[in-house]
PDB file of N, CA and C in Angstrom:
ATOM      1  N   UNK A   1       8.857  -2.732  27.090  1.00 83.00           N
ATOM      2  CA  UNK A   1       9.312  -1.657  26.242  1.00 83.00           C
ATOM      3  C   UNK A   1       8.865  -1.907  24.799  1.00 83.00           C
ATOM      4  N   UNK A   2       9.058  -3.074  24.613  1.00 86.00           N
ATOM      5  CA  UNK A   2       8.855  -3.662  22.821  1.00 86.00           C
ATOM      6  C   UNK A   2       6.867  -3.048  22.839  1.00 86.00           C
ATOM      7  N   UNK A   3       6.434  -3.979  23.891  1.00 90.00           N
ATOM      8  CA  UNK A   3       4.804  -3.247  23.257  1.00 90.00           C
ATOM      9  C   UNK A   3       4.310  -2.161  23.452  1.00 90.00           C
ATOM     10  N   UNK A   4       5.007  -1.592  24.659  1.00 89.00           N
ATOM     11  CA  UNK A   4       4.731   0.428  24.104  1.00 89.00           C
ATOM     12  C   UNK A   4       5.154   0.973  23.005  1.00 89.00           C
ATOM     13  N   UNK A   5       6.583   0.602  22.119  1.00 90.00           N
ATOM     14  CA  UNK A   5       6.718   1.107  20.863  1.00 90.00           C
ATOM     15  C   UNK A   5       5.840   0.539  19.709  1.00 90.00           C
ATOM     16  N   UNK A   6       5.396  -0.500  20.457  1.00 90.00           N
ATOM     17  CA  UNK A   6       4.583  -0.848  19.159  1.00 90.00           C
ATOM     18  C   UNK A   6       2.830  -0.584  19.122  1.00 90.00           C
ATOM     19  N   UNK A   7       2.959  -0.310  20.290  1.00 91.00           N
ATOM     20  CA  UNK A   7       1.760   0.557  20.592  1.00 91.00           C
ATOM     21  C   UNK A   7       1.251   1.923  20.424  1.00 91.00           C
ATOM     22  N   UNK A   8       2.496   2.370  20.227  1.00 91.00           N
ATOM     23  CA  UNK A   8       2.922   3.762  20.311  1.00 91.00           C
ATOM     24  C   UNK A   8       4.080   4.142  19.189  1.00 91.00           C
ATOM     25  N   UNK A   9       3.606   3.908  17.909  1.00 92.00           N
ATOM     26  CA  UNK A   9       4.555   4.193  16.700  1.00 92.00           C
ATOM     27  C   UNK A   9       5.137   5.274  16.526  1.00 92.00           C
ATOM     28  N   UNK A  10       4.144   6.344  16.733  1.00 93.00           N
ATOM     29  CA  UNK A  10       4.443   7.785  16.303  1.00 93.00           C
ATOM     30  C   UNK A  10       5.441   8.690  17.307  1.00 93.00           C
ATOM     31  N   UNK A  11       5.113   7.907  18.391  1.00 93.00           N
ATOM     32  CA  UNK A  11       6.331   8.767  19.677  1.00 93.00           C
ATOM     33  C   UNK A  11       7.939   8.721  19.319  1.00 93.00           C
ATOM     34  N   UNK A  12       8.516   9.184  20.060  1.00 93.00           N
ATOM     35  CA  UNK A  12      10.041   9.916  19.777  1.00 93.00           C
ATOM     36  C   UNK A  12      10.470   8.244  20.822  1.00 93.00           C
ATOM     37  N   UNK A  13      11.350   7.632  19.547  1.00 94.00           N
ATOM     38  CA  UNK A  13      11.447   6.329  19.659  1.00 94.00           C
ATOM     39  C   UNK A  13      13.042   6.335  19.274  1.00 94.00           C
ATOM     40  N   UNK A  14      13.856   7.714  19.730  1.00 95.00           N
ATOM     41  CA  UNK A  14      15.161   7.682  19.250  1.00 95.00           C
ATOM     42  C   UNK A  14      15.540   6.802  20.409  1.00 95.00           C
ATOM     43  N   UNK A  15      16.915   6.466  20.024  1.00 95.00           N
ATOM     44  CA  UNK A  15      17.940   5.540  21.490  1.00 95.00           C
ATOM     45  C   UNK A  15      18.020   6.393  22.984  1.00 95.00           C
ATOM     46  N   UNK A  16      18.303   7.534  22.444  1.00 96.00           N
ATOM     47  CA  UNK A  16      18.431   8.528  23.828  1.00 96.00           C
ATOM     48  C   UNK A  16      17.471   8.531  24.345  1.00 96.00           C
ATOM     49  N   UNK A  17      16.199   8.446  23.791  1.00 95.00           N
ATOM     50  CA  UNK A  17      14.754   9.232  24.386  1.00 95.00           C
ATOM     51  C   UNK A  17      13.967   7.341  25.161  1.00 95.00           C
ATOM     52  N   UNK A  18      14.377   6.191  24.380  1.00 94.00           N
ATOM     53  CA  UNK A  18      14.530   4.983  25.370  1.00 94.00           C
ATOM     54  C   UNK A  18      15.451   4.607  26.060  1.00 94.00           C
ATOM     55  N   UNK A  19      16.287   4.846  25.995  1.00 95.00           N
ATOM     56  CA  UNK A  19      17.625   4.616  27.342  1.00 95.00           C
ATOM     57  C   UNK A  19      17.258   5.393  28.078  1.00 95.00           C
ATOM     58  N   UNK A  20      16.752   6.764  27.872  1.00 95.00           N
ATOM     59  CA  UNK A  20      16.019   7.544  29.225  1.00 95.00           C
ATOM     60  C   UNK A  20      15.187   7.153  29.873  1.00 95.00           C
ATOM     61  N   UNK A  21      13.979   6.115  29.426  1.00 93.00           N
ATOM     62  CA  UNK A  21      13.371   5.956  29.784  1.00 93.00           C
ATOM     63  C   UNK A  21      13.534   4.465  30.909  1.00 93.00           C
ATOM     64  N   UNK A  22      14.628   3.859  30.597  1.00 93.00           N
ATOM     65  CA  UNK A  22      15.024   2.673  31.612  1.00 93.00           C
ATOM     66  C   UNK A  22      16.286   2.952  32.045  1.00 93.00           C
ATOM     67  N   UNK A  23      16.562   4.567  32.239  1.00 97.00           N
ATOM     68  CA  UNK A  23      17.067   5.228  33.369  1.00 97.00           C
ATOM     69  C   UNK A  23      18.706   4.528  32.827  1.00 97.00           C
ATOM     70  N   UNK A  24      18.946   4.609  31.370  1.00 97.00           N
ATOM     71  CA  UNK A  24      20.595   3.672  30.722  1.00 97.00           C
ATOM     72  C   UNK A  24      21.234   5.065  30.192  1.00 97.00           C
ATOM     73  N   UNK A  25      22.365   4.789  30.292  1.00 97.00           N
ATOM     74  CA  UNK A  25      23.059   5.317  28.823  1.00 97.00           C
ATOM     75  C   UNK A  25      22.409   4.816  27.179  1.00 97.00           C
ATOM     76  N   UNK A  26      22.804   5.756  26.342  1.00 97.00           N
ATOM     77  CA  UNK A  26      22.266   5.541  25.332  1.00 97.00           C
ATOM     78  C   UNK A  26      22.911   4.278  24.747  1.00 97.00           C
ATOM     79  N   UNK A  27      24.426   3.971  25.063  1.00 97.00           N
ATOM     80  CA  UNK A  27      25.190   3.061  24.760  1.00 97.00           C
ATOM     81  C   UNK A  27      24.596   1.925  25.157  1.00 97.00           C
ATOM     82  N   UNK A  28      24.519   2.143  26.508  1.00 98.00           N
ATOM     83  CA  UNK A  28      24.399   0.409  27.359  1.00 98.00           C
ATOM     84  C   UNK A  28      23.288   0.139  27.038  1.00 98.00           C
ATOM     85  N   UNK A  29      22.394   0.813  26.789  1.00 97.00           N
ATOM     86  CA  UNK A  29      20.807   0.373  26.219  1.00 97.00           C
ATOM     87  C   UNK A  29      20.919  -0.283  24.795  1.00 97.00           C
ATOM     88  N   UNK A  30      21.307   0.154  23.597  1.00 97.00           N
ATOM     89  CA  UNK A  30      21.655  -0.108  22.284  1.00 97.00           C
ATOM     90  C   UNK A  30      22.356  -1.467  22.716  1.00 97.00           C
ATOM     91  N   UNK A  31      23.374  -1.780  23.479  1.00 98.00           N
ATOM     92  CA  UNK A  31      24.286  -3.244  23.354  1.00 98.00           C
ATOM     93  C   UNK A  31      23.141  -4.249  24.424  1.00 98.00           C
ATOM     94  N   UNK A  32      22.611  -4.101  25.475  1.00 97.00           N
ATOM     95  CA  UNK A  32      21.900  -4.450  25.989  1.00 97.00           C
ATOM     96  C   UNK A  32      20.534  -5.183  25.294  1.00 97.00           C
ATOM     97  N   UNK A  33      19.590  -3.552  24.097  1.00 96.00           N
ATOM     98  CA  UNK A  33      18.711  -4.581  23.618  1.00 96.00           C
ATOM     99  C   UNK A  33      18.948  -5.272  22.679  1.00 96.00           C
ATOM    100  N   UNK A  34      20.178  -4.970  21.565  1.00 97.00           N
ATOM    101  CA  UNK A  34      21.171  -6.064  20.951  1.00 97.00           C
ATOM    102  C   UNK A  34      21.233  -7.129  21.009  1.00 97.00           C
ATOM    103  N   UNK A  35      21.441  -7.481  22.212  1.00 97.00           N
ATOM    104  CA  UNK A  35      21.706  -8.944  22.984  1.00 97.00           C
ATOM    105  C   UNK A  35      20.605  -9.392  23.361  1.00 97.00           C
ATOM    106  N   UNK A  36      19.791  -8.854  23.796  1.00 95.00           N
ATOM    107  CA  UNK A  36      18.066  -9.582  23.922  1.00 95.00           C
ATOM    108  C   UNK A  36      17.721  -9.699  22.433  1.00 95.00           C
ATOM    109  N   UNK A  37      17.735  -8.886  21.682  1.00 94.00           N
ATOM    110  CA  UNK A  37      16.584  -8.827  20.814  1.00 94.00           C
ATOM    111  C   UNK A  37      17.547  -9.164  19.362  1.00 94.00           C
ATOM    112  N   UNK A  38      18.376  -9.463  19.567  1.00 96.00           N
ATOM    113  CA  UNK A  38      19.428  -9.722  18.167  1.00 96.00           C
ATOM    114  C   UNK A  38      19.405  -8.418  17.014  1.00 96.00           C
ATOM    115  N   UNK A  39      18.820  -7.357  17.250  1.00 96.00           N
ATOM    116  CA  UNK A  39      18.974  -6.598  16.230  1.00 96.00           C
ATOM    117  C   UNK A  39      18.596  -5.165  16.648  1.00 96.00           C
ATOM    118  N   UNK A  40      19.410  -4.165  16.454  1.00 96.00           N
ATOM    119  CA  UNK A  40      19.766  -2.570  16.911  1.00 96.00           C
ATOM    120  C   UNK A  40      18.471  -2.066  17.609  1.00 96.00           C
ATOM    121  N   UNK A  41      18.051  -1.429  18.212  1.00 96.00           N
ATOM    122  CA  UNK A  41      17.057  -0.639  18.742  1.00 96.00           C
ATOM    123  C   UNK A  41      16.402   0.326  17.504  1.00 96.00           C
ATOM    124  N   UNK A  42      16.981   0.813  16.865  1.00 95.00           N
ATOM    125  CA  UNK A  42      16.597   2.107  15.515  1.00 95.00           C
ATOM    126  C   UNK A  42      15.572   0.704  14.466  1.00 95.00           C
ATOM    127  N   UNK A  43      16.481  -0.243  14.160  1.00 96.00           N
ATOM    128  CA  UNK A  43      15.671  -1.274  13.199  1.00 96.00           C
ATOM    129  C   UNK A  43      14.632  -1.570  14.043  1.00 96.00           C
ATOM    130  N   UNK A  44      14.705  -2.339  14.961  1.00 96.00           N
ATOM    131  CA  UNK A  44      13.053  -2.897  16.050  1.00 96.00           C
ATOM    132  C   UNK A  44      11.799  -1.613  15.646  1.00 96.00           C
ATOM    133  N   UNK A  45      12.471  -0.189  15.984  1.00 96.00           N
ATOM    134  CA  UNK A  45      11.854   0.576  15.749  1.00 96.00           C
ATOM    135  C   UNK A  45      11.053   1.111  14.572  1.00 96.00           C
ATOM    136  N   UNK A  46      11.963   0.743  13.678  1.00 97.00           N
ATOM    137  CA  UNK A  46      11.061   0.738  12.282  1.00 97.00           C
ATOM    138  C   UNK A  46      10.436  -0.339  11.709  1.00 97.00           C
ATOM    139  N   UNK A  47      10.518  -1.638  12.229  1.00 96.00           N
ATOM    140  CA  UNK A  47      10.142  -2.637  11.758  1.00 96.00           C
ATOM    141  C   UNK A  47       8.751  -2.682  12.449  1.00 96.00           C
ATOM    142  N   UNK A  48       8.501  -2.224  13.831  1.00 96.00           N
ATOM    143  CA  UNK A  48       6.912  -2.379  14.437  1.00 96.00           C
ATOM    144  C   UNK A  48       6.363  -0.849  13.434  1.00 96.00           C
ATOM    145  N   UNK A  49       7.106   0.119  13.518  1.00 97.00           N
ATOM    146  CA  UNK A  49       6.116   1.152  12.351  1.00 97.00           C
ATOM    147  C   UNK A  49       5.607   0.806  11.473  1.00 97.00           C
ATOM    148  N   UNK A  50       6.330   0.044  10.390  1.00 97.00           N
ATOM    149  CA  UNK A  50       6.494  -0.687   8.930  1.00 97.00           C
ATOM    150  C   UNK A  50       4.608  -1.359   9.372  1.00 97.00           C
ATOM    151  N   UNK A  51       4.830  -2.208  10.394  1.00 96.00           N
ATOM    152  CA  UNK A  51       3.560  -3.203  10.834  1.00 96.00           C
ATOM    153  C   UNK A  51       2.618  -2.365  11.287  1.00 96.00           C
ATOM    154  N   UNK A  52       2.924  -1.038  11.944  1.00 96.00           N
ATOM    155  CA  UNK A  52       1.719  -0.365  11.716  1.00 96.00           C
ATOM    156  C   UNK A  52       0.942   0.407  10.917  1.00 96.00           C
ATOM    157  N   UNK A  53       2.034   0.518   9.713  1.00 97.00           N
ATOM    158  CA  UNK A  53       1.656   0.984   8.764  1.00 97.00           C
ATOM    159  C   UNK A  53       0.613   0.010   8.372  1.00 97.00           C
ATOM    160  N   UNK A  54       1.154  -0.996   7.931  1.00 96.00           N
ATOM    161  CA  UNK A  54       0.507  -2.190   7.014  1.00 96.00           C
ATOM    162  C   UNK A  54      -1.008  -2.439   7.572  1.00 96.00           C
ATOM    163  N   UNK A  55      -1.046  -2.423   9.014  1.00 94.00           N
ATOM    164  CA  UNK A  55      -2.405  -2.385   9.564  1.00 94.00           C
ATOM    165  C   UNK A  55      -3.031  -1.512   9.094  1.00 94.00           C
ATOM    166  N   UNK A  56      -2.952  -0.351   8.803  1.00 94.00           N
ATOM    167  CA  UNK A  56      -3.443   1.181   8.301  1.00 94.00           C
ATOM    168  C   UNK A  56      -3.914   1.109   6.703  1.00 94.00           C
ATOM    169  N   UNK A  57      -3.140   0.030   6.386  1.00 94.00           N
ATOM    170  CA  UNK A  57      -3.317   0.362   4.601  1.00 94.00           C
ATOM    171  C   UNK A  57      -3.487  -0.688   4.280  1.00 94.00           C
ATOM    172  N   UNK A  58      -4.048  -1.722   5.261  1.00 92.00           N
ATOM    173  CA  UNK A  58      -4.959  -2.707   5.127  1.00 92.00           C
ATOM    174  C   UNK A  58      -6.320  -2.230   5.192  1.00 92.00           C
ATOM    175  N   UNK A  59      -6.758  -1.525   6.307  1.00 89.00           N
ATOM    176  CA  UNK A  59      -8.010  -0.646   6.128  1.00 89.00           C
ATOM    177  C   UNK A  59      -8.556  -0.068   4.942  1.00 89.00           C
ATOM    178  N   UNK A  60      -7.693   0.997   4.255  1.00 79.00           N
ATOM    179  CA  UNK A  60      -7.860   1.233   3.151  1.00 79.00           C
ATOM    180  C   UNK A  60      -8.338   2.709   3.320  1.00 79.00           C
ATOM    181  N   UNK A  61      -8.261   3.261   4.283  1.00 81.00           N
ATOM    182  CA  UNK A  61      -8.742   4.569   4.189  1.00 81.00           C
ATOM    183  C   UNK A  61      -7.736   6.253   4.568  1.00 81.00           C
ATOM    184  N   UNK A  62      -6.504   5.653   5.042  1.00 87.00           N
ATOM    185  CA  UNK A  62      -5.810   6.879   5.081  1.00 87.00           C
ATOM    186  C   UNK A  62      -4.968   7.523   3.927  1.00 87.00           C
ATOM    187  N   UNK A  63      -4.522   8.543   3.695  1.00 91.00           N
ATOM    188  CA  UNK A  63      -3.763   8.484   2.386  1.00 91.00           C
ATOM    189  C   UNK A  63      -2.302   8.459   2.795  1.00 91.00           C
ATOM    190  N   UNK A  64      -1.375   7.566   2.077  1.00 90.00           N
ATOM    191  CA  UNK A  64      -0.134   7.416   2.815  1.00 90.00           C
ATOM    192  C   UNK A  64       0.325   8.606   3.328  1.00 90.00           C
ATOM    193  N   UNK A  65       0.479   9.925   3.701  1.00 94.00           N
ATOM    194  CA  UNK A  65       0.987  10.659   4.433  1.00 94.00           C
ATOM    195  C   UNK A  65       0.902  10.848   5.698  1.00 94.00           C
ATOM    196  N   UNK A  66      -0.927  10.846   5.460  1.00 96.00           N
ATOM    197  CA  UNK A  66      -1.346  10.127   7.186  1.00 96.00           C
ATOM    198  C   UNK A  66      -0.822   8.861   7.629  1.00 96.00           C
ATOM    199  N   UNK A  67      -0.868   8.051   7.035  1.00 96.00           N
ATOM    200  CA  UNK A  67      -0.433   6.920   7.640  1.00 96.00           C
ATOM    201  C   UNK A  67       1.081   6.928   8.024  1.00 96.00           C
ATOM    202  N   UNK A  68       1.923   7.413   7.076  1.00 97.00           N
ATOM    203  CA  UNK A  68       3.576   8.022   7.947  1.00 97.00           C
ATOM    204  C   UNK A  68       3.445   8.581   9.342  1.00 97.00           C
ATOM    205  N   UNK A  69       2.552   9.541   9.143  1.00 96.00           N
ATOM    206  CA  UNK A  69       2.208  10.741  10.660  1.00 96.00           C
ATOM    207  C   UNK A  69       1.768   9.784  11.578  1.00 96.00           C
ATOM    208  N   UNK A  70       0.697   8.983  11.556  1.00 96.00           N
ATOM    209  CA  UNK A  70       0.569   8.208  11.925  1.00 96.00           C
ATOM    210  C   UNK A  70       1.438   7.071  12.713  1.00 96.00           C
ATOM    211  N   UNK A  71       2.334   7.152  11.927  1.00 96.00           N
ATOM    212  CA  UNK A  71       3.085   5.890  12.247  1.00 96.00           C
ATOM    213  C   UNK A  71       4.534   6.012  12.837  1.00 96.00           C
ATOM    214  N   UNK A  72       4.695   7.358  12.817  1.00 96.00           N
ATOM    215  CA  UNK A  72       6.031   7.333  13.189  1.00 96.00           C
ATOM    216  C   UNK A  72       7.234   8.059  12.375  1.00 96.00           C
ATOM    217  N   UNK A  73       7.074   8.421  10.935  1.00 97.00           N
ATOM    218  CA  UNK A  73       7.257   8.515   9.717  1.00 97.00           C
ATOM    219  C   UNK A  73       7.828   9.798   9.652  1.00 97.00           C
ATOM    220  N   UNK A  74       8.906  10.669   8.885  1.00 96.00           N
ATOM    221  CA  UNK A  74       9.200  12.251   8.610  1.00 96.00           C
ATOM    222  C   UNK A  74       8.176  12.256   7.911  1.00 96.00           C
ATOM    223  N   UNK A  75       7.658  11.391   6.425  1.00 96.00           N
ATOM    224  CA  UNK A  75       6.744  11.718   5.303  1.00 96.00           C
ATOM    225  C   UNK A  75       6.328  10.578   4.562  1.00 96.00           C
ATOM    226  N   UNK A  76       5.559  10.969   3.948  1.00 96.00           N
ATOM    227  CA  UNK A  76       5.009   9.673   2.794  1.00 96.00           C
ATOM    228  C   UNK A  76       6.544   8.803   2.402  1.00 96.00           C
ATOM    229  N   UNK A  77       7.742   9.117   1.528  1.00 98.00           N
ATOM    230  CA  UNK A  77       9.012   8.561   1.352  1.00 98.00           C
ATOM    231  C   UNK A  77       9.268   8.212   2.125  1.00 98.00           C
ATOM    232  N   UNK A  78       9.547   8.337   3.673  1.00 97.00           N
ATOM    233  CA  UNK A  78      10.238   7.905   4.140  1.00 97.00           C
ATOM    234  C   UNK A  78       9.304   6.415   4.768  1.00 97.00           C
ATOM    235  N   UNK A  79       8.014   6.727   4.600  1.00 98.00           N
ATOM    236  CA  UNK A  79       7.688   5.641   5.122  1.00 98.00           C
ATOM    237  C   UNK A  79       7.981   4.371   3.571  1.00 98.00           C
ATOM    238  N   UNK A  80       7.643   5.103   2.732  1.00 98.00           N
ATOM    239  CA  UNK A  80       8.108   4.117   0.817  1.00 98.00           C
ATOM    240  C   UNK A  80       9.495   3.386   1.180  1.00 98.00           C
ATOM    241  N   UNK A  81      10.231   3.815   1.772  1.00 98.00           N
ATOM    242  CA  UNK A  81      11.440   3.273   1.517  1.00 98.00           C
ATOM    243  C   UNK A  81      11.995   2.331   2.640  1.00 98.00           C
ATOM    244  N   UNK A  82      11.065   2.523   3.965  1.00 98.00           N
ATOM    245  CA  UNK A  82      11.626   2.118   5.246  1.00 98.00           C
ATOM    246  C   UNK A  82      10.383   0.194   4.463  1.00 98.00           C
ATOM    247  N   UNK A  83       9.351   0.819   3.721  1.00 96.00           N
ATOM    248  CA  UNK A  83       7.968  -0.276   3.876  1.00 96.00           C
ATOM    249  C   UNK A  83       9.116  -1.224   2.546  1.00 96.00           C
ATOM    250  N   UNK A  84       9.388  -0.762   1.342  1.00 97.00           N
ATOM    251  CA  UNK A  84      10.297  -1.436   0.590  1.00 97.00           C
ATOM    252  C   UNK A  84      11.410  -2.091   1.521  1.00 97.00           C
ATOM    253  N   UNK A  85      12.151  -1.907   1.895  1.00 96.00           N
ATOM    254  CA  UNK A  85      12.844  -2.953   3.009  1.00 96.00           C
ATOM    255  C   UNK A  85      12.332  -3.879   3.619  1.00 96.00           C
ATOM    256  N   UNK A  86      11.391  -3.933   4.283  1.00 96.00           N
ATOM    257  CA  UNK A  86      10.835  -4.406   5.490  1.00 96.00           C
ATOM    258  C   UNK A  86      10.037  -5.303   4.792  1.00 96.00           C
ATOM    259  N   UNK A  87       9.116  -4.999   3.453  1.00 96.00           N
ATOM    260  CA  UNK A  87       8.135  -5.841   2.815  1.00 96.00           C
ATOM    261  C   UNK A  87       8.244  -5.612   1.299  1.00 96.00           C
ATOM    262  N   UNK A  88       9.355  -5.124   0.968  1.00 96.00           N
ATOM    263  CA  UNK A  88       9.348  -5.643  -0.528  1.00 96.00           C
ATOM    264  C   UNK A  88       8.492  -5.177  -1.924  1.00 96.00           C
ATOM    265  N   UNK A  89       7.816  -4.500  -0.696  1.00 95.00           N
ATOM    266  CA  UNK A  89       6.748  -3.829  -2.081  1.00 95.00           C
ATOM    267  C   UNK A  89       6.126  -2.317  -1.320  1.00 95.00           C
ATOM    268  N   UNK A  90       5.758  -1.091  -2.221  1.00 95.00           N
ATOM    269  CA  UNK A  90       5.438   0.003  -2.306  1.00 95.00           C
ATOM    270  C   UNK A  90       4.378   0.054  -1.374  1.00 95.00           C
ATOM    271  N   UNK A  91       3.861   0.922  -0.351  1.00 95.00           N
ATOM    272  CA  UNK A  91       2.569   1.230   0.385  1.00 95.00           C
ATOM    273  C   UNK A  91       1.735   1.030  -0.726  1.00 95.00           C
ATOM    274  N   UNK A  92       1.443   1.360  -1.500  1.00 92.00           N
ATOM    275  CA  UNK A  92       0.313   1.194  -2.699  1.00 92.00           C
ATOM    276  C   UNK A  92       0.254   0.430  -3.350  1.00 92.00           C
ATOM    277  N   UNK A  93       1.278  -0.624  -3.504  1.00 93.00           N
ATOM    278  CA  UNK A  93       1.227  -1.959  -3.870  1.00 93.00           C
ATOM    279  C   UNK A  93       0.311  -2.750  -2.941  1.00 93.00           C
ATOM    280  N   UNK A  94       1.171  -2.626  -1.709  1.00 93.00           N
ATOM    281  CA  UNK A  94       0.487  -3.439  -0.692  1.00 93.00           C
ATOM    282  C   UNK A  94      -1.090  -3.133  -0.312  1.00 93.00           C
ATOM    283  N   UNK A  95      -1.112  -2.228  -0.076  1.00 92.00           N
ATOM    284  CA  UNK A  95      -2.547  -1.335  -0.516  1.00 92.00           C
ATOM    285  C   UNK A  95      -3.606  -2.132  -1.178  1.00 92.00           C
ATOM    286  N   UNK A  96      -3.057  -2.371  -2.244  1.00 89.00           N
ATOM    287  CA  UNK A  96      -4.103  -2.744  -3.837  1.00 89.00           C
ATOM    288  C   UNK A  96      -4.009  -4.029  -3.389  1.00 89.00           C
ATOM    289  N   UNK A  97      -3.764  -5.305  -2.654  1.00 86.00           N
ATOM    290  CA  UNK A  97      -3.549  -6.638  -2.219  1.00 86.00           C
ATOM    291  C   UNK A  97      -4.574  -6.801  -1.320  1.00 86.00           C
ATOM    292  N   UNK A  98      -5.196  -5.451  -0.574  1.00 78.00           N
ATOM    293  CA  UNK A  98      -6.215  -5.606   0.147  1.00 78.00           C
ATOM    294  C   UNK A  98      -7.549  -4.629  -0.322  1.00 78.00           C
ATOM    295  N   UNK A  99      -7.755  -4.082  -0.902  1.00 72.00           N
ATOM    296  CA  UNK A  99      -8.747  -3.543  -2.035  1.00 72.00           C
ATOM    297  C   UNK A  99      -9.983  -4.683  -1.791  1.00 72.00           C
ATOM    298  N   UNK A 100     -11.263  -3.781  -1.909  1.00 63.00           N
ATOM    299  CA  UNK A 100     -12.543  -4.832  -2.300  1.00 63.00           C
ATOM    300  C   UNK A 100     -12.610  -4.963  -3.256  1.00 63.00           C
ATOM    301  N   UNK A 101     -12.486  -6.417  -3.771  1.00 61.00           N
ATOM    302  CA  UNK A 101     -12.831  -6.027  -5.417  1.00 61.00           C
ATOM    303  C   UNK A 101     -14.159  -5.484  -6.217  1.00 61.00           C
ATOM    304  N   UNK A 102     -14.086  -4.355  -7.353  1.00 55.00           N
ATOM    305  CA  UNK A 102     -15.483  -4.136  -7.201  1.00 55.00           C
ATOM    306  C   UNK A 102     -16.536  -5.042  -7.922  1.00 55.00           C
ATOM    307  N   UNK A 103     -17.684  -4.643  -7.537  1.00 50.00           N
ATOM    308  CA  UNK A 103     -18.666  -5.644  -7.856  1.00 50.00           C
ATOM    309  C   UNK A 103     -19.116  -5.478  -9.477  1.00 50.00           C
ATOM    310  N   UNK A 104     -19.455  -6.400  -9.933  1.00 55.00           N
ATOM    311  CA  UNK A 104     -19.637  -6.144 -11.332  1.00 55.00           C
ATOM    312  C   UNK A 104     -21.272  -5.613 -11.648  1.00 55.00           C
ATOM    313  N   UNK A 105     -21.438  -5.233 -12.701  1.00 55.00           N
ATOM    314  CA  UNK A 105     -22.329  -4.603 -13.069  1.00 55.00           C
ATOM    315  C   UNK A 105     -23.419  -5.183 -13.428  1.00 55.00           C
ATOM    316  N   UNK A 106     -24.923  -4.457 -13.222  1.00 50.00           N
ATOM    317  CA  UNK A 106     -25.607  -5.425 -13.632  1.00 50.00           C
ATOM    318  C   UNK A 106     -26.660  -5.882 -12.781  1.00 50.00           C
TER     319      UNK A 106
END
């Protein structure tokens, strides 16, 4: 389950729509991957987006909105605020950390 969501960022990754999918209640699924995975199903979920973001804007070529759509995201903010949690610094911070530097002149 963990590497289809993380394979698969952008899909409908609510609790209901994976407890459906291993045939649970939405409950018993949430306390279930709890206990495997030490931390809520909704966080796991944004934390492999967050990482696919970062893959994306390591490249250097989408503009963060795509990369939300991309990733799983309502919008550019929501991915700003889920990526500030998770890593501490702005999509465009992180961004500029992987930049070519340009070549000098001459």
């Amino acid at each position: 389950m963990q590497r289809w969501i993380a394979a698969n960022p952008a899909h409908d990754h609510s609790v209901a729509s994976l407890a459906s999918r291993m045939d649970l209640s939405p409950r018993h699924f949430s306390r279930l991957f709890r206990s495997e995975v030490g931390i809520t199903p909704a966080t796991w979920v944004e934390e492999a987006r967050v990482n696919a973001a970062r893959r994306l804007l390591e490249q250097g070529h989408e503009a963060p909105k795509q990369v939300a759509a991309q990733c799983g995201f309502a919008d550019a903010d929501t991915l700003r605020r889920a990526f500030m949690r998770h890593v501490g610094v702005t999509p465009a911070e992180y961004r500029k950390r992987f930049a070519s530097p340009a070549l000098p002149a001459g």
